[in-house]
Amino acid sequence: DGGITQSPKYLFRKEGQNVTLSCEQNLNHDAMYWYRQDPGQGLRLIYYSQIVNDFQKGDIAEGYSVSREKKESFPLTVTSAQKNPTAFYLCASTNRTGEYEQYFGPGTRLTVT
Amino acid sequence: GQQVMQIPQYQHVQEGEDFTTYCNSSTTLSNIQWYKQRPGGHPVFLIQLVKSGEVKKQKRLTFQFGEAKKNSSLHITATQTTDVGTYFCAGQRLLWGGSNYKLTFGKGTLLTVNP
């Protein structure tokens, strides 16, 4: 059963701590994406990767970092430099960068206090 | 940069009434996609429109892509409680000089249905 998994579903952290969100896909997709969703703000692109060992900044990359060491995995680190980290984080993938539908994971809701 | 505006932000209807959400891009699009996100869930792809003036139907849902490929709409006929959720449009355009596409999401329309 193919899909995208994100873990954990809920995550709580203290301010000043870095936290890494997991995203794994077994769809054999080349491209992967991280979005942030805030109430009434839609989905905003943080980072994306078209191929292993390569990634690009999206519209709101400040305070975040990523890696793409394996095709299946695209973890996102929310650093202490991110001023407003509390949000719903969604990972997505497509079988090619471009005009193809995006498959989303279930999301991780991060709360930083 | 490219902007995708979506209206209305919220829509509350009685079950059986129709519903429409509109999407407008500041730039010409290669294609437009529509997604639905149920409360507490994640976005799920509904459809992609590519051609100028294209109209596609999925049961009670009708999707349109404008002639200028800058606007789109989603119309639901005779809403049901199962239609509740946020509907997002996402405009895609080819980046200059490359083969990469940029997908920009609208802020979505939250539909609630009173049974």
PDB file of N, CA and C in Angstrom, chain A residues 3-88:
ATOM      1  N   GLY A   3       2.248   5.190  -0.238  1.00  0.00           N
ATOM      2  CA  GLY A   3       1.803   6.454   0.312  1.00  0.00           C
ATOM      3  C   GLY A   3       2.928   7.213   0.952  1.00  0.00           C
ATOM      4  N   ILE A   4       2.536   8.279   1.636  1.00  0.00           N
ATOM      5  CA  ILE A   4       3.480   9.136   2.348  1.00  0.00           C
ATOM      6  C   ILE A   4       3.160   9.066   3.835  1.00  0.00           C
ATOM      7  N   THR A   5       4.176   8.878   4.633  1.00  0.00           N
ATOM      8  CA  THR A   5       3.984   8.855   6.077  1.00  0.00           C
ATOM      9  C   THR A   5       4.742  10.014   6.701  1.00  0.00           C
ATOM     10  N   GLN A   6       4.109  10.609   7.682  1.00  0.00           N
ATOM     11  CA  GLN A   6       4.731  11.660   8.470  1.00  0.00           C
ATOM     12  C   GLN A   6       4.584  11.290   9.937  1.00  0.00           C
ATOM     13  N   SER A   7       5.639  11.495  10.665  1.00  0.00           N
ATOM     14  CA  SER A   7       5.550  11.204  12.084  1.00  0.00           C
ATOM     15  C   SER A   7       6.350  12.234  12.871  1.00  0.00           C
ATOM     16  N   PRO A   8       5.902  12.522  14.082  1.00  0.00           N
ATOM     17  CA  PRO A   8       4.645  12.076  14.659  1.00  0.00           C
ATOM     18  C   PRO A   8       3.480  12.922  14.170  1.00  0.00           C
ATOM     19  N   LYS A   9       2.268  12.605  14.559  1.00  0.00           N
ATOM     20  CA  LYS A   9       1.102  13.386  14.165  1.00  0.00           C
ATOM     21  C   LYS A   9       1.049  14.693  14.962  1.00  0.00           C
ATOM     22  N   TYR A  10       1.402  14.606  16.238  1.00  0.00           N
ATOM     23  CA  TYR A  10       1.457  15.790  17.098  1.00  0.00           C
ATOM     24  C   TYR A  10       2.845  15.857  17.744  1.00  0.00           C
ATOM     25  N   LEU A  11       3.376  17.061  17.836  1.00  0.00           N
ATOM     26  CA  LEU A  11       4.715  17.244  18.392  1.00  0.00           C
ATOM     27  C   LEU A  11       4.726  18.519  19.221  1.00  0.00           C
ATOM     28  N   PHE A  12       5.287  18.401  20.412  1.00  0.00           N
ATOM     29  CA  PHE A  12       5.368  19.551  21.320  1.00  0.00           C
ATOM     30  C   PHE A  12       6.824  19.798  21.663  1.00  0.00           C
ATOM     31  N   ARG A  13       7.225  21.038  21.598  1.00  0.00           N
ATOM     32  CA  ARG A  13       8.604  21.403  21.899  1.00  0.00           C
ATOM     33  C   ARG A  13       8.646  22.716  22.664  1.00  0.00           C
ATOM     34  N   LYS A  14       9.728  22.884  23.389  1.00  0.00           N
ATOM     35  CA  LYS A  14       9.977  24.136  24.075  1.00  0.00           C
ATOM     36  C   LYS A  14      10.690  25.088  23.122  1.00  0.00           C
ATOM     37  N   GLU A  15      10.432  26.358  23.329  1.00  0.00           N
ATOM     38  CA  GLU A  15      11.083  27.382  22.518  1.00  0.00           C
ATOM     39  C   GLU A  15      12.598  27.267  22.654  1.00  0.00           C
ATOM     40  N   GLY A  16      13.306  27.448  21.535  1.00  0.00           N
ATOM     41  CA  GLY A  16      14.757  27.386  21.566  1.00  0.00           C
ATOM     42  C   GLY A  16      15.325  26.038  21.167  1.00  0.00           C
ATOM     43  N   GLN A  17      14.460  25.048  21.011  1.00  0.00           N
ATOM     44  CA  GLN A  17      14.908  23.712  20.628  1.00  0.00           C
ATOM     45  C   GLN A  17      14.704  23.506  19.130  1.00  0.00           C
ATOM     46  N   ASN A  18      15.647  22.825  18.510  1.00  0.00           N
ATOM     47  CA  ASN A  18      15.439  22.386  17.133  1.00  0.00           C
ATOM     48  C   ASN A  18      14.579  21.117  17.157  1.00  0.00           C
ATOM     49  N   VAL A  19      13.801  20.924  16.108  1.00  0.00           N
ATOM     50  CA  VAL A  19      12.986  19.716  16.026  1.00  0.00           C
ATOM     51  C   VAL A  19      12.950  19.252  14.570  1.00  0.00           C
ATOM     52  N   THR A  20      13.035  17.935  14.376  1.00  0.00           N
ATOM     53  CA  THR A  20      13.033  17.370  13.026  1.00  0.00           C
ATOM     54  C   THR A  20      11.753  16.595  12.781  1.00  0.00           C
ATOM     55  N   LEU A  21      11.099  16.924  11.671  1.00  0.00           N
ATOM     56  CA  LEU A  21       9.870  16.249  11.265  1.00  0.00           C
ATOM     57  C   LEU A  21      10.200  15.241  10.171  1.00  0.00           C
ATOM     58  N   SER A  22       9.613  14.075  10.310  1.00  0.00           N
ATOM     59  CA  SER A  22       9.915  12.987   9.388  1.00  0.00           C
ATOM     60  C   SER A  22       8.928  12.954   8.226  1.00  0.00           C
ATOM     61  N   CYS A  23       9.426  12.621   7.032  1.00  0.00           N
ATOM     62  CA  CYS A  23       8.574  12.390   5.859  1.00  0.00           C
ATOM     63  C   CYS A  23       9.184  11.264   5.039  1.00  0.00           C
ATOM     64  N   GLU A  24       8.412  10.200   4.839  1.00  0.00           N
ATOM     65  CA  GLU A  24       8.862   9.039   4.079  1.00  0.00           C
ATOM     66  C   GLU A  24       7.805   8.705   3.027  1.00  0.00           C
ATOM     67  N   GLN A  25       8.282   8.372   1.802  1.00  0.00           N
ATOM     68  CA  GLN A  25       7.335   7.950   0.766  1.00  0.00           C
ATOM     69  C   GLN A  25       7.831   6.686   0.087  1.00  0.00           C
ATOM     70  N   ASN A  26       6.885   5.805  -0.244  1.00  0.00           N
ATOM     71  CA  ASN A  26       7.233   4.592  -0.972  1.00  0.00           C
ATOM     72  C   ASN A  26       6.555   4.559  -2.336  1.00  0.00           C
ATOM     73  N   LEU A  27       6.341   5.749  -2.885  1.00  0.00           N
ATOM     74  CA  LEU A  27       5.693   5.894  -4.186  1.00  0.00           C
ATOM     75  C   LEU A  27       6.715   5.952  -5.321  1.00  0.00           C
ATOM     76  N   ASN A  28       7.990   5.919  -4.968  1.00  0.00           N
ATOM     77  CA  ASN A  28       9.072   6.045  -5.940  1.00  0.00           C
ATOM     78  C   ASN A  28       9.031   7.395  -6.663  1.00  0.00           C
ATOM     79  N   HIS A  29       8.556   8.406  -5.949  1.00  0.00           N
ATOM     80  CA  HIS A  29       8.481   9.746  -6.527  1.00  0.00           C
ATOM     81  C   HIS A  29       9.830  10.451  -6.437  1.00  0.00           C
ATOM     82  N   ASP A  30      10.132  11.232  -7.481  1.00  0.00           N
ATOM     83  CA  ASP A  30      11.390  11.968  -7.507  1.00  0.00           C
ATOM     84  C   ASP A  30      11.328  13.239  -6.662  1.00  0.00           C
ATOM     85  N   ALA A  31      10.236  13.963  -6.771  1.00  0.00           N
ATOM     86  CA  ALA A  31      10.150  15.279  -6.139  1.00  0.00           C
ATOM     87  C   ALA A  31       9.393  15.214  -4.818  1.00  0.00           C
ATOM     88  N   MET A  32       9.904  15.959  -3.842  1.00  0.00           N
ATOM     89  CA  MET A  32       9.249  16.034  -2.530  1.00  0.00           C
ATOM     90  C   MET A  32       9.211  17.481  -2.070  1.00  0.00           C
ATOM     91  N   TYR A  33       8.211  17.775  -1.246  1.00  0.00           N
ATOM     92  CA  TYR A  33       7.938  19.162  -0.862  1.00  0.00           C
ATOM     93  C   TYR A  33       7.564  19.238   0.612  1.00  0.00           C
ATOM     94  N   TRP A  34       7.869  20.381   1.215  1.00  0.00           N
ATOM     95  CA  TRP A  34       7.381  20.688   2.548  1.00  0.00           C
ATOM     96  C   TRP A  34       6.573  21.973   2.485  1.00  0.00           C
ATOM     97  N   TYR A  35       5.362  21.906   3.101  1.00  0.00           N
ATOM     98  CA  TYR A  35       4.501  23.075   3.187  1.00  0.00           C
ATOM     99  C   TYR A  35       4.189  23.350   4.644  1.00  0.00           C
ATOM    100  N   ARG A  36       3.895  24.587   4.886  1.00  0.00           N
ATOM    101  CA  ARG A  36       3.404  25.009   6.192  1.00  0.00           C
ATOM    102  C   ARG A  36       1.981  25.529   6.002  1.00  0.00           C
ATOM    103  N   GLN A  37       1.076  25.123   6.909  1.00  0.00           N
ATOM    104  CA  GLN A  37      -0.303  25.593   6.834  1.00  0.00           C
ATOM    105  C   GLN A  37      -0.683  26.259   8.140  1.00  0.00           C
ATOM    106  N   ASP A  38      -1.122  27.501   8.042  1.00  0.00           N
ATOM    107  CA  ASP A  38      -1.651  28.247   9.175  1.00  0.00           C
ATOM    108  C   ASP A  38      -3.100  28.577   8.878  1.00  0.00           C
ATOM    109  N   PRO A  39      -3.913  28.739   9.902  1.00  0.00           N
ATOM    110  CA  PRO A  39      -5.341  29.028   9.683  1.00  0.00           C
ATOM    111  C   PRO A  39      -5.548  30.215   8.754  1.00  0.00           C
ATOM    112  N   GLY A  40      -6.332  30.014   7.712  1.00  0.00           N
ATOM    113  CA  GLY A  40      -6.650  31.101   6.792  1.00  0.00           C
ATOM    114  C   GLY A  40      -5.527  31.506   5.862  1.00  0.00           C
ATOM    115  N   GLN A  41      -4.420  30.763   5.884  1.00  0.00           N
ATOM    116  CA  GLN A  41      -3.262  31.153   5.065  1.00  0.00           C
ATOM    117  C   GLN A  41      -2.976  30.206   3.919  1.00  0.00           C
ATOM    118  N   GLY A  42      -3.721  29.171   3.779  1.00  0.00           N
ATOM    119  CA  GLY A  42      -3.436  28.231   2.708  1.00  0.00           C
ATOM    120  C   GLY A  42      -2.153  27.467   2.967  1.00  0.00           C
ATOM    121  N   LEU A  43      -1.535  26.997   1.891  1.00  0.00           N
ATOM    122  CA  LEU A  43      -0.300  26.220   1.992  1.00  0.00           C
ATOM    123  C   LEU A  43       0.850  27.061   1.450  1.00  0.00           C
ATOM    124  N   ARG A  44       1.891  27.183   2.242  1.00  0.00           N
ATOM    125  CA  ARG A  44       3.060  27.951   1.811  1.00  0.00           C
ATOM    126  C   ARG A  44       4.260  27.020   1.729  1.00  0.00           C
ATOM    127  N   LEU A  45       4.988  27.109   0.618  1.00  0.00           N
ATOM    128  CA  LEU A  45       6.095  26.203   0.335  1.00  0.00           C
ATOM    129  C   LEU A  45       7.340  26.597   1.115  1.00  0.00           C
ATOM    130  N   ILE A  46       7.906  25.628   1.826  1.00  0.00           N
ATOM    131  CA  ILE A  46       9.108  25.865   2.627  1.00  0.00           C
ATOM    132  C   ILE A  46      10.351  25.465   1.838  1.00  0.00           C
ATOM    133  N   TYR A  47      10.434  24.218   1.441  1.00  0.00           N
ATOM    134  CA  TYR A  47      11.545  23.678   0.663  1.00  0.00           C
ATOM    135  C   TYR A  47      11.002  22.626  -0.288  1.00  0.00           C
ATOM    136  N   TYR A  48      11.736  22.380  -1.365  1.00  0.00           N
ATOM    137  CA  TYR A  48      11.412  21.267  -2.228  1.00  0.00           C
ATOM    138  C   TYR A  48      12.690  20.645  -2.781  1.00  0.00           C
ATOM    139  N   SER A  49      12.551  19.400  -3.191  1.00  0.00           N
ATOM    140  CA  SER A  49      13.694  18.649  -3.710  1.00  0.00           C
ATOM    141  C   SER A  49      13.246  17.889  -4.950  1.00  0.00           C
ATOM    142  N   GLN A  50      14.003  18.049  -6.009  1.00  0.00           N
ATOM    143  CA  GLN A  50      13.655  17.373  -7.272  1.00  0.00           C
ATOM    144  C   GLN A  50      14.380  16.043  -7.421  1.00  0.00           C
ATOM    145  N   ILE A  51      15.487  15.897  -6.675  1.00  0.00           N
ATOM    146  CA  ILE A  51      16.310  14.715  -6.840  1.00  0.00           C
ATOM    147  C   ILE A  51      17.158  14.549  -5.590  1.00  0.00           C
ATOM    148  N   VAL A  52      17.639  13.363  -5.378  1.00  0.00           N
ATOM    149  CA  VAL A  52      18.471  13.087  -4.204  1.00  0.00           C
ATOM    150  C   VAL A  52      19.679  14.017  -4.180  1.00  0.00           C
ATOM    151  N   ASN A  53      20.000  14.471  -2.970  1.00  0.00           N
ATOM    152  CA  ASN A  53      21.148  15.351  -2.713  1.00  0.00           C
ATOM    153  C   ASN A  53      21.009  16.740  -3.327  1.00  0.00           C
ATOM    154  N   ASP A  54      19.788  17.123  -3.630  1.00  0.00           N
ATOM    155  CA  ASP A  54      19.543  18.456  -4.169  1.00  0.00           C
ATOM    156  C   ASP A  54      18.233  18.976  -3.613  1.00  0.00           C
ATOM    157  N   PHE A  55      18.201  20.256  -3.221  1.00  0.00           N
ATOM    158  CA  PHE A  55      16.960  20.850  -2.757  1.00  0.00           C
ATOM    159  C   PHE A  55      17.042  22.366  -2.940  1.00  0.00           C
ATOM    160  N   GLN A  56      15.870  22.994  -2.999  1.00  0.00           N
ATOM    161  CA  GLN A  56      15.784  24.435  -3.202  1.00  0.00           C
ATOM    162  C   GLN A  56      14.858  25.069  -2.176  1.00  0.00           C
ATOM    163  N   LYS A  57      15.134  26.323  -1.870  1.00  0.00           N
ATOM    164  CA  LYS A  57      14.274  27.070  -0.968  1.00  0.00           C
ATOM    165  C   LYS A  57      12.950  27.399  -1.641  1.00  0.00           C
ATOM    166  N   GLY A  58      11.893  27.344  -0.827  1.00  0.00           N
ATOM    167  CA  GLY A  58      10.598  27.802  -1.288  1.00  0.00           C
ATOM    168  C   GLY A  58      10.375  29.241  -0.884  1.00  0.00           C
ATOM    169  N   ASP A  59       9.122  29.575  -0.625  1.00  0.00           N
ATOM    170  CA  ASP A  59       8.772  30.964  -0.337  1.00  0.00           C
ATOM    171  C   ASP A  59       9.074  31.390   1.101  1.00  0.00           C
ATOM    172  N   ILE A  60       9.146  30.415   2.023  1.00  0.00           N
ATOM    173  CA  ILE A  60       9.323  30.777   3.441  1.00  0.00           C
ATOM    174  C   ILE A  60      10.368  29.876   4.095  1.00  0.00           C
ATOM    175  N   ALA A  61      11.559  29.811   3.525  1.00  0.00           N
ATOM    176  CA  ALA A  61      12.583  28.875   3.986  1.00  0.00           C
ATOM    177  C   ALA A  61      13.321  29.324   5.249  1.00  0.00           C
ATOM    178  N   GLU A  62      13.241  30.575   5.611  1.00  0.00           N
ATOM    179  CA  GLU A  62      14.028  31.074   6.750  1.00  0.00           C
ATOM    180  C   GLU A  62      13.647  30.354   8.040  1.00  0.00           C
ATOM    181  N   GLY A  63      14.679  29.848   8.740  1.00  0.00           N
ATOM    182  CA  GLY A  63      14.441  29.156  10.002  1.00  0.00           C
ATOM    183  C   GLY A  63      14.209  27.666   9.846  1.00  0.00           C
ATOM    184  N   TYR A  64      14.308  27.172   8.619  1.00  0.00           N
ATOM    185  CA  TYR A  64      14.122  25.752   8.336  1.00  0.00           C
ATOM    186  C   TYR A  64      15.341  25.196   7.607  1.00  0.00           C
ATOM    187  N   SER A  65      15.542  23.889   7.717  1.00  0.00           N
ATOM    188  CA  SER A  65      16.561  23.215   6.921  1.00  0.00           C
ATOM    189  C   SER A  65      16.052  21.830   6.541  1.00  0.00           C
ATOM    190  N   VAL A  66      16.594  21.296   5.445  1.00  0.00           N
ATOM    191  CA  VAL A  66      16.187  19.977   4.962  1.00  0.00           C
ATOM    192  C   VAL A  66      17.403  19.202   4.504  1.00  0.00           C
ATOM    193  N   SER A  67      17.197  17.918   4.248  1.00  0.00           N
ATOM    194  CA  SER A  67      18.199  17.085   3.616  1.00  0.00           C
ATOM    195  C   SER A  67      17.469  16.089   2.726  1.00  0.00           C
ATOM    196  N   ARG A  68      18.179  15.585   1.714  1.00  0.00           N
ATOM    197  CA  ARG A  68      17.584  14.570   0.829  1.00  0.00           C
ATOM    198  C   ARG A  68      18.690  13.566   0.488  1.00  0.00           C
ATOM    199  N   GLU A  69      18.983  12.727   1.455  1.00  0.00           N
ATOM    200  CA  GLU A  69      20.049  11.727   1.288  1.00  0.00           C
ATOM    201  C   GLU A  69      19.519  10.465   0.630  1.00  0.00           C
ATOM    202  N   LYS A  70      18.229  10.231   0.732  1.00  0.00           N
ATOM    203  CA  LYS A  70      17.603   9.074   0.110  1.00  0.00           C
ATOM    204  C   LYS A  70      16.377   9.536  -0.662  1.00  0.00           C
ATOM    205  N   LYS A  71      16.041   8.823  -1.705  1.00  0.00           N
ATOM    206  CA  LYS A  71      14.881   9.188  -2.516  1.00  0.00           C
ATOM    207  C   LYS A  71      13.604   9.136  -1.695  1.00  0.00           C
ATOM    208  N   GLU A  72      13.549   8.216  -0.742  1.00  0.00           N
ATOM    209  CA  GLU A  72      12.321   7.986   0.000  1.00  0.00           C
ATOM    210  C   GLU A  72      12.093   8.979   1.129  1.00  0.00           C
ATOM    211  N   SER A  73      13.137   9.710   1.523  1.00  0.00           N
ATOM    212  CA  SER A  73      13.075  10.474   2.760  1.00  0.00           C
ATOM    213  C   SER A  73      13.428  11.936   2.565  1.00  0.00           C
ATOM    214  N   PHE A  74      12.676  12.818   3.215  1.00  0.00           N
ATOM    215  CA  PHE A  74      12.910  14.257   3.084  1.00  0.00           C
ATOM    216  C   PHE A  74      12.593  14.918   4.430  1.00  0.00           C
ATOM    217  N   PRO A  75      13.454  14.764   5.420  1.00  0.00           N
ATOM    218  CA  PRO A  75      13.167  15.335   6.743  1.00  0.00           C
ATOM    219  C   PRO A  75      13.321  16.855   6.781  1.00  0.00           C
ATOM    220  N   LEU A  76      12.504  17.473   7.605  1.00  0.00           N
ATOM    221  CA  LEU A  76      12.520  18.931   7.780  1.00  0.00           C
ATOM    222  C   LEU A  76      12.903  19.254   9.217  1.00  0.00           C
ATOM    223  N   THR A  77      13.894  20.116   9.376  1.00  0.00           N
ATOM    224  CA  THR A  77      14.270  20.580  10.712  1.00  0.00           C
ATOM    225  C   THR A  77      13.773  22.004  10.909  1.00  0.00           C
ATOM    226  N   VAL A  78      13.016  22.170  11.974  1.00  0.00           N
ATOM    227  CA  VAL A  78      12.559  23.504  12.361  1.00  0.00           C
ATOM    228  C   VAL A  78      13.547  24.007  13.406  1.00  0.00           C
ATOM    229  N   THR A  79      14.293  25.020  13.065  1.00  0.00           N
ATOM    230  CA  THR A  79      15.347  25.476  13.970  1.00  0.00           C
ATOM    231  C   THR A  79      14.816  26.539  14.932  1.00  0.00           C
ATOM    232  N   SER A  80      15.639  26.833  15.912  1.00  0.00           N
ATOM    233  CA  SER A  80      15.255  27.848  16.899  1.00  0.00           C
ATOM    234  C   SER A  80      15.188  29.239  16.276  1.00  0.00           C
ATOM    235  N   ALA A  81      15.704  29.381  15.060  1.00  0.00           N
ATOM    236  CA  ALA A  81      15.666  30.672  14.372  1.00  0.00           C
ATOM    237  C   ALA A  81      14.298  30.962  13.757  1.00  0.00           C
ATOM    238  N   GLN A  82      13.460  29.960  13.670  1.00  0.00           N
ATOM    239  CA  GLN A  82      12.100  30.169  13.115  1.00  0.00           C
ATOM    240  C   GLN A  82      11.273  30.870  14.180  1.00  0.00           C
ATOM    241  N   LYS A  83      10.796  32.048  13.855  1.00  0.00           N
ATOM    242  CA  LYS A  83      10.164  32.902  14.857  1.00  0.00           C
ATOM    243  C   LYS A  83       8.778  32.422  15.270  1.00  0.00           C
ATOM    244  N   ASN A  84       8.046  31.830  14.369  1.00  0.00           N
ATOM    245  CA  ASN A  84       6.684  31.367  14.663  1.00  0.00           C
ATOM    246  C   ASN A  84       6.527  29.916  14.196  1.00  0.00           C
ATOM    247  N   PRO A  85       7.121  28.972  14.904  1.00  0.00           N
ATOM    248  CA  PRO A  85       7.154  27.595  14.414  1.00  0.00           C
ATOM    249  C   PRO A  85       5.864  26.811  14.589  1.00  0.00           C
ATOM    250  N   THR A  86       4.985  27.267  15.452  1.00  0.00           N
ATOM    251  CA  THR A  86       3.745  26.525  15.686  1.00  0.00           C
ATOM    252  C   THR A  86       2.882  26.560  14.441  1.00  0.00           C
ATOM    253  N   ALA A  87       2.607  25.380  13.871  1.00  0.00           N
ATOM    254  CA  ALA A  87       1.856  25.296  12.617  1.00  0.00           C
ATOM    255  C   ALA A  87       1.601  23.831  12.295  1.00  0.00           C
ATOM    256  N   PHE A  88       0.847  23.622  11.226  1.00  0.00           N
ATOM    257  CA  PHE A  88       0.603  22.291  10.672  1.00  0.00           C
ATOM    258  C   PHE A  88       1.534  22.131   9.478  1.00  0.00           C
TER     259      PHE A  88
END
